XYZ file of C-alpha atoms in Angstrom:
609
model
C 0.000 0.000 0.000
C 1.470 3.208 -1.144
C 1.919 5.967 1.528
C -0.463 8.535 2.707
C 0.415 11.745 0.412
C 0.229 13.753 3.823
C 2.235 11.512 5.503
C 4.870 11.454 2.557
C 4.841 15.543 2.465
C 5.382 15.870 6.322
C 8.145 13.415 7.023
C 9.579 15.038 3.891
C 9.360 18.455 5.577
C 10.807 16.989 8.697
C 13.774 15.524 7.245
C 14.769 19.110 5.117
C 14.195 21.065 8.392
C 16.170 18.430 9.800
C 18.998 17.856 7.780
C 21.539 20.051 9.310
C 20.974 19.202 13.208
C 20.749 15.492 12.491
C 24.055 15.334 10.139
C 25.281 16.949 12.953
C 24.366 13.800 15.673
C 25.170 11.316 13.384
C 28.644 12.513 12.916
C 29.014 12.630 16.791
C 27.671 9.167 17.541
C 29.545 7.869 14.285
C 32.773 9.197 15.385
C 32.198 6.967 18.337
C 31.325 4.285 17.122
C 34.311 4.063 14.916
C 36.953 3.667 17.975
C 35.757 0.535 17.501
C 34.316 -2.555 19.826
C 34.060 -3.431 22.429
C 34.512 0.064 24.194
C 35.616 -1.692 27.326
C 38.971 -2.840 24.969
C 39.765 0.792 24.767
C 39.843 1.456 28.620
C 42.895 0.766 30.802
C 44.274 -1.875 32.805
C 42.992 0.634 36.120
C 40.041 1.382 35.117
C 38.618 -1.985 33.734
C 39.800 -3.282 37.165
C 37.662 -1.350 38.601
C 34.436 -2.157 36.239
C 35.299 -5.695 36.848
C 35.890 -5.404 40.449
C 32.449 -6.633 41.767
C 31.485 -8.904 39.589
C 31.778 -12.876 40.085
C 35.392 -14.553 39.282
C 33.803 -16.772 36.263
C 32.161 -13.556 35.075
C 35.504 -11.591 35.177
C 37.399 -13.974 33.163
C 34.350 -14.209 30.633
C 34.275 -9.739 30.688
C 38.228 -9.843 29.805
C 37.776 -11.787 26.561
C 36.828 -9.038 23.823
C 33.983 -11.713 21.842
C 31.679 -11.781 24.852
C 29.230 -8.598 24.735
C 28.540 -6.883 27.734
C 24.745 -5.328 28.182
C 24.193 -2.242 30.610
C 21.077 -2.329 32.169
C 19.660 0.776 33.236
C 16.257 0.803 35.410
C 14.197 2.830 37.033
C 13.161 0.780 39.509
C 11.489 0.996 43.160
C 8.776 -0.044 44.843
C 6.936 2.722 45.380
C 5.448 3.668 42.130
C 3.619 0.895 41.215
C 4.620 0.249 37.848
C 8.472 0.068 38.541
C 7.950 -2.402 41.318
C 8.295 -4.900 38.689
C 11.809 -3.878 37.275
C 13.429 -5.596 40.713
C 13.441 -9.325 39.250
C 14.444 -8.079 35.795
C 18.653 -7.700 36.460
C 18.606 -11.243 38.011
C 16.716 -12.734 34.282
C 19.048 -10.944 32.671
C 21.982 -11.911 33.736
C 21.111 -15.430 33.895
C 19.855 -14.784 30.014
C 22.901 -13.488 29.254
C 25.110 -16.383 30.273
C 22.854 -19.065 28.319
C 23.407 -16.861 24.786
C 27.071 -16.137 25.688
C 27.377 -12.676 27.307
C 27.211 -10.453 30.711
C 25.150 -8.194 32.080
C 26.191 -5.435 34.469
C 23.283 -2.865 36.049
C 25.223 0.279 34.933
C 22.853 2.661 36.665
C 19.537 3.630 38.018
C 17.618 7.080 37.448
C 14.360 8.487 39.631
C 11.015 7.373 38.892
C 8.452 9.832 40.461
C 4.677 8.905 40.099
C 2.926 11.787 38.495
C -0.431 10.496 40.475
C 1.247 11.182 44.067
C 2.238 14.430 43.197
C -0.543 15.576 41.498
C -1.845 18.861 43.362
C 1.045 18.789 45.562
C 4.390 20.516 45.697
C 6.476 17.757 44.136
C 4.097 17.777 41.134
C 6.406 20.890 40.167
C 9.762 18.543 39.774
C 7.929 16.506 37.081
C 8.580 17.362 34.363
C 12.019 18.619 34.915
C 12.681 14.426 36.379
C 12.583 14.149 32.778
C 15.958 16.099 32.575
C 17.419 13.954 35.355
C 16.513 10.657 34.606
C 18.320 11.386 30.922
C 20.921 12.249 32.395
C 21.285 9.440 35.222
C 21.539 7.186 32.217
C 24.050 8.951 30.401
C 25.832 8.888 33.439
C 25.417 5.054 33.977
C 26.810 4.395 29.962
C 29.487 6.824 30.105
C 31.716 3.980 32.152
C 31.880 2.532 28.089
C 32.311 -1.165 29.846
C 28.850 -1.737 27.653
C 28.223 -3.090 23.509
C 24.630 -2.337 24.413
C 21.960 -1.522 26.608
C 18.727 -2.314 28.225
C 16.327 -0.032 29.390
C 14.116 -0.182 32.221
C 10.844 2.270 32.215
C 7.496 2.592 31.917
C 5.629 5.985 32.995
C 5.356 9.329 32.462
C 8.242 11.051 32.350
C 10.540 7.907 32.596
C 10.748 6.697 29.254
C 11.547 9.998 27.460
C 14.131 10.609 29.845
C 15.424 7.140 29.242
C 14.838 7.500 25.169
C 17.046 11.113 25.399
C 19.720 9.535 27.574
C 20.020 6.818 25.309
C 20.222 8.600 22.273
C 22.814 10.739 24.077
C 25.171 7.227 24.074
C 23.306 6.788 20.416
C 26.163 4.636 18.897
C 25.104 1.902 21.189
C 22.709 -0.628 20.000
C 19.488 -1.107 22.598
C 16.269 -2.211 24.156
C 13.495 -1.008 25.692
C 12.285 -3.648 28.328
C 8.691 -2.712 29.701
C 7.190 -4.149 32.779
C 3.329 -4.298 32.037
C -0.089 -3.189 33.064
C -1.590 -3.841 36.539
C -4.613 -6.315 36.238
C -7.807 -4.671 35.842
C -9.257 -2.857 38.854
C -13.026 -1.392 39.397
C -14.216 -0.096 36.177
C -13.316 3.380 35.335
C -16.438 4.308 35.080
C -17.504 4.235 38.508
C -13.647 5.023 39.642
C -14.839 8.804 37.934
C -18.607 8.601 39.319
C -17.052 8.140 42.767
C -14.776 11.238 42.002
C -16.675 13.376 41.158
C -19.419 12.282 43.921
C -16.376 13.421 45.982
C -16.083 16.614 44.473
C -19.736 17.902 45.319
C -19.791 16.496 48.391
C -21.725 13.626 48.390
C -19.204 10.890 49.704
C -16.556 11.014 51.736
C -12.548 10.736 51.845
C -13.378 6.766 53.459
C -15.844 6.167 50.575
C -13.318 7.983 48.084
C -9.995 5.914 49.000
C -11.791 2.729 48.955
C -12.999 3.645 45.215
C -8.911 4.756 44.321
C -7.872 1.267 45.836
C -9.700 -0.547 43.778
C -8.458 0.937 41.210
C -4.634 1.380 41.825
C -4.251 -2.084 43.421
C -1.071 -4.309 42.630
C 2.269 -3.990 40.761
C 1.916 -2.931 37.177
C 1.000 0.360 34.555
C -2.390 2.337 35.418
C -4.744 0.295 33.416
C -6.050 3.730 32.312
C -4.652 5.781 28.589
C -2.753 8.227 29.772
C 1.540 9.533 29.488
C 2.885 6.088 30.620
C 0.319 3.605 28.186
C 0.662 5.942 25.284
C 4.569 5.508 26.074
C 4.402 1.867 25.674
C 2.710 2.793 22.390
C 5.558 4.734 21.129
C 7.661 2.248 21.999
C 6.560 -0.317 20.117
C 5.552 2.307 17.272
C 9.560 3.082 17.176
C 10.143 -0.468 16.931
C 12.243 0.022 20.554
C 10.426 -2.831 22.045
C 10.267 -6.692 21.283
C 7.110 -6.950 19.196
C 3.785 -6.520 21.283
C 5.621 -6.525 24.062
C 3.519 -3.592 26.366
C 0.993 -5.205 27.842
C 1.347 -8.539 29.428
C 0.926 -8.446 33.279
C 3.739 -8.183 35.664
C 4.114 -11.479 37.620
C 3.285 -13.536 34.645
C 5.222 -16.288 32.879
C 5.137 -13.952 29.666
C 6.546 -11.251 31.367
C 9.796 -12.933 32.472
C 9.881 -14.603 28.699
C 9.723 -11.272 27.050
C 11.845 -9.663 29.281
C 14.949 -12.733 29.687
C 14.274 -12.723 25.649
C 14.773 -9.180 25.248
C 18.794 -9.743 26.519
C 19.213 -12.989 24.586
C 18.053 -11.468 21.155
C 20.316 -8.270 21.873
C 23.517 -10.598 22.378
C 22.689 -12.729 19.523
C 22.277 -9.558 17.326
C 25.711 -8.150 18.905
C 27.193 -11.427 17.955
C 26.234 -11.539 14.435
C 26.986 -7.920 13.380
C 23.269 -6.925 12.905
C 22.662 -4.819 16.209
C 22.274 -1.221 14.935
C 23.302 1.643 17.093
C 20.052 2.874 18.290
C 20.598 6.764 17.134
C 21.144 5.929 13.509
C 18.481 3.009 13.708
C 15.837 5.708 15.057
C 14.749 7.799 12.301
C 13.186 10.731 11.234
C 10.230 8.169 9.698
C 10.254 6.129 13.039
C 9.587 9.221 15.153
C 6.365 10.249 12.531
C 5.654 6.289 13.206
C 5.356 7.532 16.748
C 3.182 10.522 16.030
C 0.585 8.403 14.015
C 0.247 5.630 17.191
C -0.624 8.844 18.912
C -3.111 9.889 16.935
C -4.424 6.353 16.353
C -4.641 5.632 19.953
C -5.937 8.640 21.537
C -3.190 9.128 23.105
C -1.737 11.689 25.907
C -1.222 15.335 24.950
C 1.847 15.284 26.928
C 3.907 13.636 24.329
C 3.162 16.883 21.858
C 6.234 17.965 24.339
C 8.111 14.527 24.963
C 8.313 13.217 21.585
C 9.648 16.524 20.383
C 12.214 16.534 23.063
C 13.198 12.819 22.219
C 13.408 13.849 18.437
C 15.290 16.576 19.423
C 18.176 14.142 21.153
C 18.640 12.437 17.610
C 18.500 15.843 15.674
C 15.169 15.572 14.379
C 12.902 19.093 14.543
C 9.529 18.008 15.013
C 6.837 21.039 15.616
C 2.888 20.849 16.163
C 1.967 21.781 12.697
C 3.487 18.217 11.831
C 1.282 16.526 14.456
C -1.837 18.944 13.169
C -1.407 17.646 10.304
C -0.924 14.131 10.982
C -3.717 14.205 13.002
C -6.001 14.939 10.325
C -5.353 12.293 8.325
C -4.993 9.272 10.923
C -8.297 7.438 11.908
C -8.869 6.910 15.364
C -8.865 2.819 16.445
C -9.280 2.493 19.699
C -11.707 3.754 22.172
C -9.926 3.082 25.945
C -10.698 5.115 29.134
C -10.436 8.380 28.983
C -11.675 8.273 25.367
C -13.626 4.811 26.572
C -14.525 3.023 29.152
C -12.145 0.038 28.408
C -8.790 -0.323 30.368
C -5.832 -1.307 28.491
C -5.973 -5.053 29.233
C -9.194 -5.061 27.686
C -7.611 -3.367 24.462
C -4.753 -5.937 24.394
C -7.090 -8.818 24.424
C -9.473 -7.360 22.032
C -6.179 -7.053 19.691
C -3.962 -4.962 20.860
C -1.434 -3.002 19.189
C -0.405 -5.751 16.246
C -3.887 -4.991 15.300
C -3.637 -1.481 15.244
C -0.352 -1.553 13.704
C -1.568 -4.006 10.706
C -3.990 -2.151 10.175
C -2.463 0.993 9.865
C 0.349 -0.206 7.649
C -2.116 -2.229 5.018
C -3.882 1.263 4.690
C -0.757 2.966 3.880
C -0.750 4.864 7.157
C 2.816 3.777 8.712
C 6.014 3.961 7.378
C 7.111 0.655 6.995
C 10.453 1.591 5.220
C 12.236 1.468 8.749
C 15.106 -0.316 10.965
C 13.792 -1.588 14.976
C 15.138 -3.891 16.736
C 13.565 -6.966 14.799
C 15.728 -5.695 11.729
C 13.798 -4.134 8.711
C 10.119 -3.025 8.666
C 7.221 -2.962 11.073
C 6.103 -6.333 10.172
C 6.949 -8.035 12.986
C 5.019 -5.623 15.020
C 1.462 -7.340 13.624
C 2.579 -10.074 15.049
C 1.825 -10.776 19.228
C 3.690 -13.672 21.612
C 2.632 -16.866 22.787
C 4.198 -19.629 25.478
C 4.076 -22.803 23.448
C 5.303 -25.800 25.200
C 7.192 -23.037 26.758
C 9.055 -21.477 24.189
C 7.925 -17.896 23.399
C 6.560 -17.635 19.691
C 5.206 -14.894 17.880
C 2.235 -15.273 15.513
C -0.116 -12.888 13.722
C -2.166 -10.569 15.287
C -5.901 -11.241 15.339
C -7.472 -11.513 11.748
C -10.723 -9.455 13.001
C -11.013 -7.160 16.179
C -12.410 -8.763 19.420
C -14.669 -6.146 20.592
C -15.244 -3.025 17.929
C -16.319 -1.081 21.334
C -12.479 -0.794 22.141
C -10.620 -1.520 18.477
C -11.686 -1.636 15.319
C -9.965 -1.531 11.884
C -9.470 1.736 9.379
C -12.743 0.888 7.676
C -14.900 1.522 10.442
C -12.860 3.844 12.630
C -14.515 5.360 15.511
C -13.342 8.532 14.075
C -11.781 10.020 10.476
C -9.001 12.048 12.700
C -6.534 11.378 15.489
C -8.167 13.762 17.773
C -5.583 16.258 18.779
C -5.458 19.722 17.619
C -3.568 22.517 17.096
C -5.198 26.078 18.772
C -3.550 29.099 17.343
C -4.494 32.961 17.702
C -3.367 35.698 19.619
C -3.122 34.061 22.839
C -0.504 31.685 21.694
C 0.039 28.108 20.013
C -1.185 25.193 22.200
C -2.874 22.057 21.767
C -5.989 20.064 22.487
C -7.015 16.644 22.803
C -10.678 16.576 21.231
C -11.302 12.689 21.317
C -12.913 12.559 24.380
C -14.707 15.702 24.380
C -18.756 16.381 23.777
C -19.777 17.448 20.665
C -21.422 20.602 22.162
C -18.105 21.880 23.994
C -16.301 22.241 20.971
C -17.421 25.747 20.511
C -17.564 28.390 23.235
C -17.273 32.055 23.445
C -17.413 33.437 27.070
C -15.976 35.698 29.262
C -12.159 34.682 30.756
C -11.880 34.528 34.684
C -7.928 34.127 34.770
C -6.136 32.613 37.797
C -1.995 32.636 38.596
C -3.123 29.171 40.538
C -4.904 26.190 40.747
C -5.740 26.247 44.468
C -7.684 29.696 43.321
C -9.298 27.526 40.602
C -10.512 25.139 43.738
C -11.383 27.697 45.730
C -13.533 29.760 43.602
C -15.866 26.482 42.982
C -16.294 26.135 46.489
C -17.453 29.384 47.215
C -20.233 29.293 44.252
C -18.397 32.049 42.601
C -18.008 29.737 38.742
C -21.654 28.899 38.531
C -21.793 30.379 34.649
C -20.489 30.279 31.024
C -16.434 30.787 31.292
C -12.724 30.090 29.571
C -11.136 29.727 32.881
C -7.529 30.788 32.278
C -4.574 29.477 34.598
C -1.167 30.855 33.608
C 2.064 31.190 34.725
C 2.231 27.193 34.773
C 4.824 26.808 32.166
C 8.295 25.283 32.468
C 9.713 28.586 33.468
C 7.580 30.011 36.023
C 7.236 27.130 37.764
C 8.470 23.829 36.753
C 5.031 22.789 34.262
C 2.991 21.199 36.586
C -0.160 18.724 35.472
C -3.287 20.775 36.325
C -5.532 17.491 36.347
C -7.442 18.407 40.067
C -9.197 20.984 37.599
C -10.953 18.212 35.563
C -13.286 17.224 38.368
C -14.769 20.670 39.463
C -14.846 21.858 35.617
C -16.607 18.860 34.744
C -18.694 19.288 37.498
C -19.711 22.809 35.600
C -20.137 21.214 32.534
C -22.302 18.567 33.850
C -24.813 21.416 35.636
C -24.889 22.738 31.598
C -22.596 25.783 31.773
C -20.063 26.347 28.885
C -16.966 25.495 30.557
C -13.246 25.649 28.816
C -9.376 25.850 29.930
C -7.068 28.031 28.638
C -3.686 27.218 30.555
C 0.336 27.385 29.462
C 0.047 24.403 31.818
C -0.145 20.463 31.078
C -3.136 18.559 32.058
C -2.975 14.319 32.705
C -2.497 12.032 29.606
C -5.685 10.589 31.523
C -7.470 14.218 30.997
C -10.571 14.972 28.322
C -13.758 15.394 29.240
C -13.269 19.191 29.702
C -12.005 21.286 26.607
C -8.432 22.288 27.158
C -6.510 24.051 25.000
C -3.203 23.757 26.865
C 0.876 24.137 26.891
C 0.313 27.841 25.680
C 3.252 28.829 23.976
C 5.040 31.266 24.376
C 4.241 30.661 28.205
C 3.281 33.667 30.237
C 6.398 34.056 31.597
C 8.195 34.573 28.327
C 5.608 37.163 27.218
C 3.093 34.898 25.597
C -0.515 36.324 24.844
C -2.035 34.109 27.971
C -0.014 36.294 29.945
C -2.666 39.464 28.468
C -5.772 37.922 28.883
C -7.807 39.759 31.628
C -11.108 38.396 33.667
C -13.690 39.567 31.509
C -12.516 39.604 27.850
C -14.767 37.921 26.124
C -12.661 34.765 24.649
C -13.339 32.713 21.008
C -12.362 28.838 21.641
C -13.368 26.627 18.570
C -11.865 23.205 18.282
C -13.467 22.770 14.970
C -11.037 25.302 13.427
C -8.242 25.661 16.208
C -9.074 29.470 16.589
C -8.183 30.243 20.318
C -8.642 34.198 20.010
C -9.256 37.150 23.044
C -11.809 39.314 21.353
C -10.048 42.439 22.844
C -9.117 45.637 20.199
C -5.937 44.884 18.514
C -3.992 48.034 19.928
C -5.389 47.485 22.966
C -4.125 44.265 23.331
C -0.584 45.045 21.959
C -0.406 48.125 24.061
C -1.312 45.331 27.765
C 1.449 44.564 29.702
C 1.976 41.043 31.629
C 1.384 41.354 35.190
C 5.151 40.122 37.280
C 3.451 37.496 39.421
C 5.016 36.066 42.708
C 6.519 32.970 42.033
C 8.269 32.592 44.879
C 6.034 30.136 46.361
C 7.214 27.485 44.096
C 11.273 28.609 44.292
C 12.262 26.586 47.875
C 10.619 23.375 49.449
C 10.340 19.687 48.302
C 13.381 20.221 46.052
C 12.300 22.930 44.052
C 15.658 25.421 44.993
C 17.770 22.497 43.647
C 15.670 23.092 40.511
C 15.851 26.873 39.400
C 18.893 26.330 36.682
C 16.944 24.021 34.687
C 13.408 26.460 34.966
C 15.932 28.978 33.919
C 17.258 27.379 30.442
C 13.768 25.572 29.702
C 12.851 25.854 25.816
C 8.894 26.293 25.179
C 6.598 23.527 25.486
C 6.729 23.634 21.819
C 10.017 23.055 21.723
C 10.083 19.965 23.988
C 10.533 21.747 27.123
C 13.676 20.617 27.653
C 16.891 22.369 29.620
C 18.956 20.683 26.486
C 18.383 22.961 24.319
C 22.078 24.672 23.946
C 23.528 21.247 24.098
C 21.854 20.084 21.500
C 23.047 23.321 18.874
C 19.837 24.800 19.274
């Protein structure tokens, strides 16, 4: 099937605004590669001693002989955050894997794994999205020993596996896998998880009645079950071709999971082995990250990654903007309906077909580039194909021939939409983006007076004293990655849907994120400019009247042009969110962040930006 003209013109685009950064990272990672393998052969007598130094006597002797590759395993593991838990067991398979196929393993580092749904509201909601930062570099730090011909990666949510992805891509001349970790089983349905909520938000249950309902919900090791930043991650993953084939969603705790994860290290040996392990920043390509943008659009997934996936692009010298996922967008069908955009979890998706589905289907339709390296070798084809124990030996075969359930998946013909569902808004208040998917037909549209906030907690606080009882664009600025770090806004969704519920127009305007898992509320959000660096959110005052139309992306303030170019942003008082839960250690990378649109990143000089 011939490729989608849009798709052809856009990657084309990408690659000509491209072509200077990304000559300019494959040179680097080139000239590294070309000292030649293994790295560890390059090191001295001192310091190999000291690489070898804690491992077993048989493993020493085995690490001295240049044939035998050596994987780094980085993880972001702990046993807090639910969906890392997992990650303890995986250095122990690995190194056993290792040994049957011929090669060591070595844990060459850990990074952070924060849980965005701990945070959320709180102070330490703030560090986020700068853990992003941290974690990338935390793995750069664990490869830059260069005792490692390849690497294994250990992440699942939010912020995790971006930071990994840029980290890795910073060592790009190494070859590498992504090794996920899985899905919790499913809890209550989300369905009533919301209805209990948003009982909680008017007052009709209490904090007893409310945890029990969260429990139930958030209950074992594994992923949220819900779509939000760290599902539509595993997406990616597999879109990039990153991951063994359908690889994202089998349980923790499960026979699978320990086959998928010991065969992730004995296929990356055997590949080192026989020459055909590519280094993972020239495999990863500017056709693999638009590969990454359609499974975003075809999934529904989280507006977060309008930032992340730039950012990652942005490590391997590929410019991505949001006109290219604009126009994507509008030309990828939606597939899948899972909660927030359903009420399905993500285990029901993968057993209704799961991604091989999606991805077949997308690539018979001529919606995928399939002209591109993973780790499987050439083309996505692999990726339509899911695992199976037989006799217990792990075998892929082809994904389901028709979908499961067409509530949750079904194929291009009948998609449960024409477009991705995620937006570009553009007009004098700034460029941001909204995820439309979920949203009501009659909240696409809304013209209403602003009410502006500097804070959430005012947001909250104005509900409860009756005071947003009407038709409104309810503005929060001064939320981007300068002023204070970027926070998710996602306490909002409750109160605002609340609003919308009682029949009132209701919108967000905010330079802000809001939760992969957000939706039901129109949000036009990561305003950019920000408000801190003199964006047009920063003008808006309580009162103008503001146009918001997701039909056409216009997000305009009605306010006389000379007017509004004659307004001066208010200085706000940010130094609420300067000290406290870590925040002081913090103000250098606020300083140097780029714009959401830019990735958000504090990279942005290192990378020749």
């Amino acid at each position: 099937m011939n490729l989608h003209p849009v798709l052809r013109a856009v990657t084309e685009r990408i690659m000509e605004r491209s072509r200077p950064t990304r000559e300019n990272y494959l040179t680097r990672i080139r000239a590294l590669s070309e000292r030649g393998r293994p790295e560890r052969a390059h090191l001295a007598c001192s310091n190999l001693a000291h690489g070898y130094a804690a491992m077993p006597k048989t493993i020493q002797i085995q690490m001295q002989q240049n044939s035998v590759p050596n994987l780094g395993m980085i993880s972001a593991y702990n046993d807090m955050v639910s969906a890392h838990q997992p990650f303890k067991d995986f250095p122990d398979w690995i190194k056993d894997e290792a040994q049957k196929h011929g090669g060591t393993a070595q844990v060459a580092g850990g990074t952070p794994a924060m849980c965005d749904g701990i945070t959320q509201g709180y102070e330490g909601m703030e560090l986020s999205l700068f853990s992003r930062d941290v974690i990338a570099m935390s793995t750069a730090i664990g490869l830059s020993h260069q005792m490692f011909d390849g690497a294994l990666y250990f992440g699942v949510c939010d912020k995790i596996v971006p930071g990994l992805m840029i980290g890795a891509l910073s060592c790009g001349h190494l070859p590498g896998i992504f090794v996920p970790a899985g899905p919790m089983a499913s809890g209550i349905a989300n369905k009533e998880k919301a209805r209990t909520r948003q009982l909680f938000a008017e007052g009709k249950v209490g904090r007893d009645e409310l945890l029990k309902s969260e429990m139930a919900s958030y209950h074992s090791p594994g992923t949220c079950t819900f779509y939000g930043t760290a599902n539509s991650n595993q997406m990616m993953m597999e879109m990039m071709g990153v991951h063994l084939p359908a690889a994202a969603f089998f349980n923790p705790n499960t026979p699978m999971r320990e086959a998928l994860t010991r065969h992730a290290a004995a296929h990356l040996i055997e590949r080192i082995k026989n020459g055909t392990a590519q280094p993972l920043g020239e495999m990863l390509s500017e056709k693999s990250f638009v590969n990454a943008v359609i499974g975003l659009m075809a999934t529904g997934g989280s507006t977060n990654h309008t930032m992340h996936l730039v950012a990652m692009a942005r490590a391997a010298g590929i410019i991505l903007n949001w006109d290219d996922f604009d126009e994507i967008s509008s030309v990828i069908p939606l597939l899948i309906r899972v909660y927030p955009n359903g009420q399905a979890d993500v285990n029901h998706f993968a057993a209704a077909g799961g991604l091989p589905f999606v991805i077949r289907e997308l690539r018979d339709n001529g919606l995928l580039h399939d002209d591109v390296d993973t780790v499987m070798g050439h083309g996505m084809q692999p990726y339509t194909q899911e695992p199976f124990l037989l006799n217990g030996a792990l075998k892929w075969q082809d994904a389901v021939a028709e979908s499961r359930d067409e509530d949750i998946i079904r194929p291009v013909a009948r998609a449960f939409s024409p477009d991705g569902g995620l937006r570009l808004m553009k007009g004098n208040i700034g460029r941001g983006v909204i995820k439309v998917s979920s949203m009501r037909p009659e909240s696409f549209v809304i013209e209403a007076p602003a009410i502006v906030f500097d804070d959430q907690k005012d947001v909250l606080a104005a509900f409860e004293r009756g005071e947003l009882e009407r038709d409104f664009v309810c503005v929060v600025r001064f939320q981007g990655p300068r002023a204070n770090g970027m926070p998710e806004l996602h306490k909002l969704t409750p109160p605002l849907g609340i609003l919308q519920d009682r029949g009132f127009k209701v919108a967000l305007v905010t330079d802000g994120r809001m939760s992969g898992a957000s939706g039901k509320v129109a949000a036009a959000i990561h305003l950019s400019p920000e408000a801190l660096n003199g964006g047009g959110i920063g003008k808006i005052r309580t009162g103008d009247l503001i146009r918001f139309n997701a039909k056409t992306g216009e997000l305009t303030a009605l306010v006389d042009e000379a007017e509004w170019h004659a307004r001066e942003i208010p200085q706000p008082d940010l130094s609420r969110n300067a000290y406290g839960f870590g925040r002081e250690l913090f103000a250098g990378f606020r300083a140097q962040a780029g714009s959401a649109e830019t990735g958000a990143s504090s990279f942005g000089n290192a990378w020749g930006e």
